[in-house]
Short mmCIF file of C-alpha atoms in Angstrom, two decimals:
data_model
loop_
_atom_site.label_atom_id
_atom_site.label_comp_id
_atom_site.label_asym_id
_atom_site.label_seq_id
_atom_site.Cartn_x
_atom_site.Cartn_y
_atom_site.Cartn_z
CA GLY A 1400 -54.26 24.83 15.71
CA ALA A 1401 -57.26 22.14 14.73
CA GLY A 1402 -54.97 19.13 15.12
CA VAL A 1403 -52.07 17.93 17.06
CA SER A 1404 -48.93 18.76 14.92
CA GLN A 1405 -45.75 16.67 15.02
CA SER A 1406 -42.49 17.51 13.43
CA PRO A 1407 -40.36 15.81 11.82
CA SER A 1408 -42.72 13.35 10.10
CA ASN A 1409 -39.66 11.00 9.28
CA LYS A 1410 -36.34 11.39 10.78
CA VAL A 1411 -33.23 8.66 9.85
CA THR A 1412 -30.16 9.72 12.26
CA GLU A 1413 -27.12 7.77 13.16
CA LYS A 1414 -26.38 5.57 15.67
CA GLY A 1415 -25.09 8.02 18.50
CA LYS A 1416 -27.00 10.88 17.42
CA ASP A 1417 -29.24 13.43 19.51
CA VAL A 1418 -32.38 13.68 18.16
CA GLU A 1419 -35.33 16.05 19.06
CA LEU A 1420 -39.17 15.58 18.28
CA ARG A 1421 -41.73 17.93 18.40
CA CYS A 1422 -45.10 18.02 19.32
CA ASP A 1423 -47.84 21.04 19.08
CA PRO A 1424 -51.10 20.21 21.23
CA ILE A 1425 -54.32 21.43 20.28
CA SER A 1426 -54.85 24.99 21.44
CA GLY A 1427 -56.02 25.04 25.12
CA HIS A 1428 -55.37 21.32 25.93
CA THR A 1429 -53.49 21.61 29.29
CA ALA A 1430 -52.50 17.32 28.91
CA LEU A 1431 -49.69 16.28 26.63
CA TYR A 1432 -49.09 12.89 25.98
CA TRP A 1433 -45.63 10.67 24.38
CA TYR A 1434 -46.05 7.19 23.21
CA ARG A 1435 -44.23 5.16 20.89
CA GLN A 1436 -44.82 2.49 18.72
CA SER A 1437 -42.27 -0.17 17.76
CA LEU A 1438 -42.78 -2.46 14.88
CA GLY A 1439 -45.30 -5.06 15.76
CA GLN A 1440 -46.07 -3.50 19.12
CA GLY A 1441 -48.67 -1.56 20.77
CA LEU A 1442 -48.25 2.12 22.31
CA GLU A 1443 -45.86 2.22 24.75
CA PHE A 1444 -46.46 5.03 27.30
CA LEU A 1445 -43.59 7.49 28.12
CA ILE A 1446 -44.34 10.33 30.13
CA TYR A 1447 -47.38 13.08 29.98
CA PHE A 1448 -47.50 17.13 31.03
CA GLN A 1449 -50.01 18.08 33.20
CA GLY A 1450 -49.31 22.22 32.04
CA ASN A 1451 -45.13 22.29 31.96
CA SER A 1452 -45.05 19.78 34.67
CA ALA A 1453 -44.41 15.62 33.92
CA PRO A 1454 -46.02 14.14 36.94
CA ASP A 1455 -45.39 10.46 35.38
CA LYS A 1456 -42.19 9.99 33.62
CA SER A 1457 -42.60 6.56 34.39
CA GLY A 1458 -42.56 5.27 30.67
CA LEU A 1459 -39.32 7.01 29.75
CA PRO A 1460 -36.90 3.83 28.43
CA SER A 1461 -33.64 5.42 30.05
CA ASP A 1462 -32.10 8.18 30.98
CA ARG A 1463 -31.46 9.17 27.22
CA PHE A 1464 -34.59 10.06 26.77
CA SER A 1465 -36.12 13.12 28.22
CA ALA A 1466 -39.19 15.62 27.78
CA GLU A 1467 -40.14 18.79 28.17
CA ARG A 1468 -42.98 21.37 27.78
CA THR A 1469 -43.01 25.22 27.49
CA GLY A 1470 -45.64 27.68 28.36
CA GLY A 1471 -47.98 24.78 28.55
CA SER A 1472 -48.16 24.62 24.74
CA VAL A 1473 -45.19 22.72 22.99
CA SER A 1474 -43.21 19.86 24.20
CA THR A 1475 -39.86 18.16 22.68
CA LEU A 1476 -38.83 14.67 23.25
CA THR A 1477 -35.33 14.32 23.45
CA ILE A 1478 -33.35 11.31 22.42
CA GLN A 1479 -29.65 11.51 23.01
CA ARG A 1480 -26.85 9.07 21.97
CA THR A 1481 -29.77 7.13 19.63
CA GLN A 1482 -29.43 3.59 19.49
CA GLN A 1483 -31.23 0.99 16.97
CA GLU A 1484 -33.50 0.15 19.22
CA ASP A 1485 -34.87 3.65 19.58
CA SER A 1486 -36.26 2.97 16.12
CA ALA A 1487 -40.16 3.52 16.61
CA VAL A 1488 -42.84 5.70 15.88
CA TYR A 1489 -43.24 8.26 18.38
CA LEU A 1490 -46.75 9.43 19.22
CA CYS A 1491 -47.98 12.81 20.85
CA ALA A 1492 -51.53 13.11 21.75
CA SER A 1493 -53.19 16.13 23.52
CA SER A 1494 -56.35 16.38 26.00
CA GLN A 1495 -58.48 19.26 27.14
CA ASP A 1496 -58.10 18.07 30.60
CA LEU A 1497 -56.54 15.11 32.56
CA LEU A 1498 -58.03 12.13 31.19
CA GLY A 1499 -61.49 12.41 29.70
CA ILE A 1500 -63.92 10.28 28.15
CA TYR A 1501 -62.80 10.49 24.79
CA GLY A 1502 -59.38 9.91 25.62
CA TYR A 1503 -56.68 11.55 23.62
CA THR A 1504 -56.45 13.31 20.06
CA PHE A 1505 -53.20 11.84 18.70
CA GLY A 1506 -50.67 13.69 16.23
CA SER A 1507 -49.39 11.86 13.29
CA GLY A 1508 -46.38 10.59 14.62
CA THR A 1509 -42.50 10.70 13.94
CA ARG A 1510 -41.26 8.03 12.49
CA LEU A 1511 -37.59 7.70 13.56
CA THR A 1512 -35.08 5.11 12.05
CA VAL A 1513 -31.70 4.58 13.96
CA VAL A 1514 -29.34 3.36 11.32
CA ASP B 655 -46.34 -7.13 32.29
CA GLN B 656 -48.82 -6.99 29.40
CA GLN B 657 -51.82 -5.23 30.81
CA VAL B 658 -54.16 -5.48 28.13
CA LYS B 659 -53.82 -8.04 25.46
CA GLN B 660 -54.95 -8.24 21.80
CA ASN B 661 -54.37 -11.95 20.57
CA SER B 662 -55.18 -11.99 17.39
CA PRO B 663 -52.72 -9.84 15.49
CA SER B 664 -54.93 -10.04 12.41
CA LEU B 665 -58.44 -10.43 11.01
CA SER B 666 -59.87 -10.66 7.56
CA VAL B 667 -63.69 -10.39 7.42
CA GLN B 668 -66.21 -10.29 4.50
CA GLU B 669 -67.49 -6.85 3.35
CA GLY B 670 -71.08 -6.97 4.86
CA ARG B 671 -70.58 -9.50 7.38
CA ILE B 672 -69.80 -8.94 11.24
CA SER B 673 -66.47 -8.31 12.21
CA ILE B 674 -65.40 -8.91 16.18
CA LEU B 675 -62.26 -7.80 17.58
CA ASN B 676 -61.31 -8.76 21.26
CA CYS B 677 -59.40 -7.41 24.35
CA ASP B 678 -58.35 -9.17 27.69
CA TYR B 679 -57.03 -7.13 30.17
CA THR B 680 -55.51 -8.26 33.89
CA ASN B 681 -55.91 -4.97 36.28
CA SER B 682 -58.83 -5.03 37.88
CA MET B 683 -58.42 -1.71 38.50
CA PHE B 684 -59.43 -0.19 35.00
CA ASP B 685 -62.75 1.06 34.85
CA TYR B 686 -62.73 2.73 31.56
CA PHE B 687 -61.91 0.97 27.90
CA LEU B 688 -61.72 2.76 25.00
CA TRP B 689 -60.89 1.54 21.15
CA TYR B 690 -59.01 3.32 18.90
CA LYS B 691 -58.46 3.17 15.54
CA LYS B 692 -55.80 3.42 12.93
CA TYR B 693 -54.83 3.87 9.50
CA PRO B 694 -51.36 3.46 7.90
CA ALA B 695 -49.25 7.17 8.60
CA GLU B 696 -52.00 8.63 10.95
CA GLY B 697 -52.32 8.89 14.55
CA PRO B 698 -55.15 6.71 16.19
CA THR B 699 -57.86 8.20 16.41
CA PHE B 700 -60.76 7.57 18.96
CA LEU B 701 -63.94 5.56 18.04
CA ILE B 702 -65.98 4.09 21.14
CA SER B 703 -65.59 3.84 24.74
CA ILE B 704 -67.22 2.24 27.72
CA SER B 705 -67.67 2.63 31.24
CA SER B 706 -67.28 -0.42 33.94
CA ILE B 707 -70.75 0.55 34.65
CA LYS B 708 -72.19 -0.47 31.66
CA ASP B 709 -71.90 -3.28 29.53
CA LYS B 710 -72.70 -2.49 26.41
CA ASN B 711 -72.76 0.95 24.60
CA GLU B 712 -73.55 1.48 20.78
CA ASP B 713 -72.70 3.95 18.32
CA GLY B 714 -73.91 3.05 14.76
CA ARG B 715 -72.17 0.36 13.65
CA PHE B 716 -69.80 -0.31 16.34
CA THR B 717 -71.01 -1.89 19.63
CA VAL B 718 -68.74 -2.39 22.50
CA PHE B 719 -69.41 -5.10 25.14
CA LEU B 720 -67.57 -5.51 28.27
CA ASN B 721 -67.58 -8.67 30.47
CA LYS B 722 -65.92 -7.88 33.54
CA SER B 723 -65.61 -10.87 35.38
CA ALA B 724 -64.17 -12.09 32.36
CA LYS B 725 -62.20 -9.04 32.28
CA HIS B 726 -62.87 -9.02 28.41
CA LEU B 727 -63.77 -6.54 26.09
CA SER B 728 -65.03 -6.97 22.43
CA LEU B 729 -65.77 -4.49 19.51
CA HIS B 730 -68.50 -5.35 16.86
CA ILE B 731 -68.83 -3.86 13.83
CA VAL B 732 -71.67 -4.48 11.83
CA PRO B 733 -72.19 -4.10 8.49
CA SER B 734 -68.26 -4.28 7.86
CA GLN B 735 -67.20 -1.82 5.28
CA PRO B 736 -63.86 -1.67 3.21
CA GLY B 737 -63.10 1.64 4.98
CA ASP B 738 -63.00 -0.53 8.66
CA SER B 739 -59.69 -1.83 7.27
CA ALA B 740 -56.96 -0.06 9.86
CA VAL B 741 -55.37 -1.37 12.71
CA TYR B 742 -57.76 -1.72 16.32
CA PHE B 743 -56.47 -0.83 19.25
CA CYS B 744 -57.56 -1.59 22.84
CA ALA B 745 -56.88 1.03 25.68
CA ALA B 746 -57.77 1.02 29.17
CA SER B 747 -57.27 3.22 32.18
CA ALA B 748 -58.13 3.45 35.98
CA ILE B 749 -59.74 6.71 35.51
CA ASN B 750 -61.66 6.53 39.15
CA GLN B 751 -58.34 6.06 40.69
CA GLY B 752 -56.74 9.29 39.12
CA ALA B 753 -55.11 7.36 36.22
CA GLN B 754 -54.13 9.58 34.05
CA LYS B 755 -52.37 7.14 31.46
CA LEU B 756 -54.40 5.07 28.84
CA VAL B 757 -52.53 1.29 28.85
CA PHE B 758 -52.80 0.34 25.06
CA GLY B 759 -52.82 -3.57 23.77
CA GLN B 760 -50.44 -4.63 21.09
CA GLY B 761 -53.50 -4.13 18.02
CA THR B 762 -55.41 -6.23 15.60
CA ARG B 763 -54.95 -5.54 11.83
CA LEU B 764 -58.74 -5.73 10.44
CA THR B 765 -58.95 -6.37 6.77
CA ILE B 766 -62.42 -6.00 4.80
CA ASN B 767 -62.50 -7.95 1.93
CA PRO B 768 -64.85 -6.83 -0.86
#
């Protein structure tokens, strides 16, 4: 596609429920990244994929968070048993190869609200 | 441990004047720096970058300055325009060390007043 697409754009969920966030990177982009931005905070790195493998998962906050990527394309970020502190904007980005001089192209994000 | 810091949460500038956004970093391994701009309900978009082998990079109204000894960089926008009102994020990476992720600052909200 023309850009990085994320769905849903907004998600309100009850505490304790599981949620799945989807990212469709730019076609041909091999690297895919997940970040999140909590209210008043900067962008916090979660995980990145090179192809379908995730060499760096160091940013995942807890074992309730997991992510996968299939076919070197679409990625899903799953949060199990959501908590209120999970409320944030979850941003996905992709790049043509590993981090290049233009950085990443970001999607518009999924705003997650846990009530 | 906040490796990239933007100490001003907000900045207000008159249209036509110069906007200066600042960013400090602590990790001396960082060798590549970028600025992103973010409008509400949109993802950040790349604005300008600089490698640690340079101390200045210019692109139209935007200039980024890097002071390695002070571990400080700044983004200058001149002249400032109303469309520049957005949140600006500074980001850094250790590309030559094989790092594959950007470390972002907290952002500075820039408001350009007509």
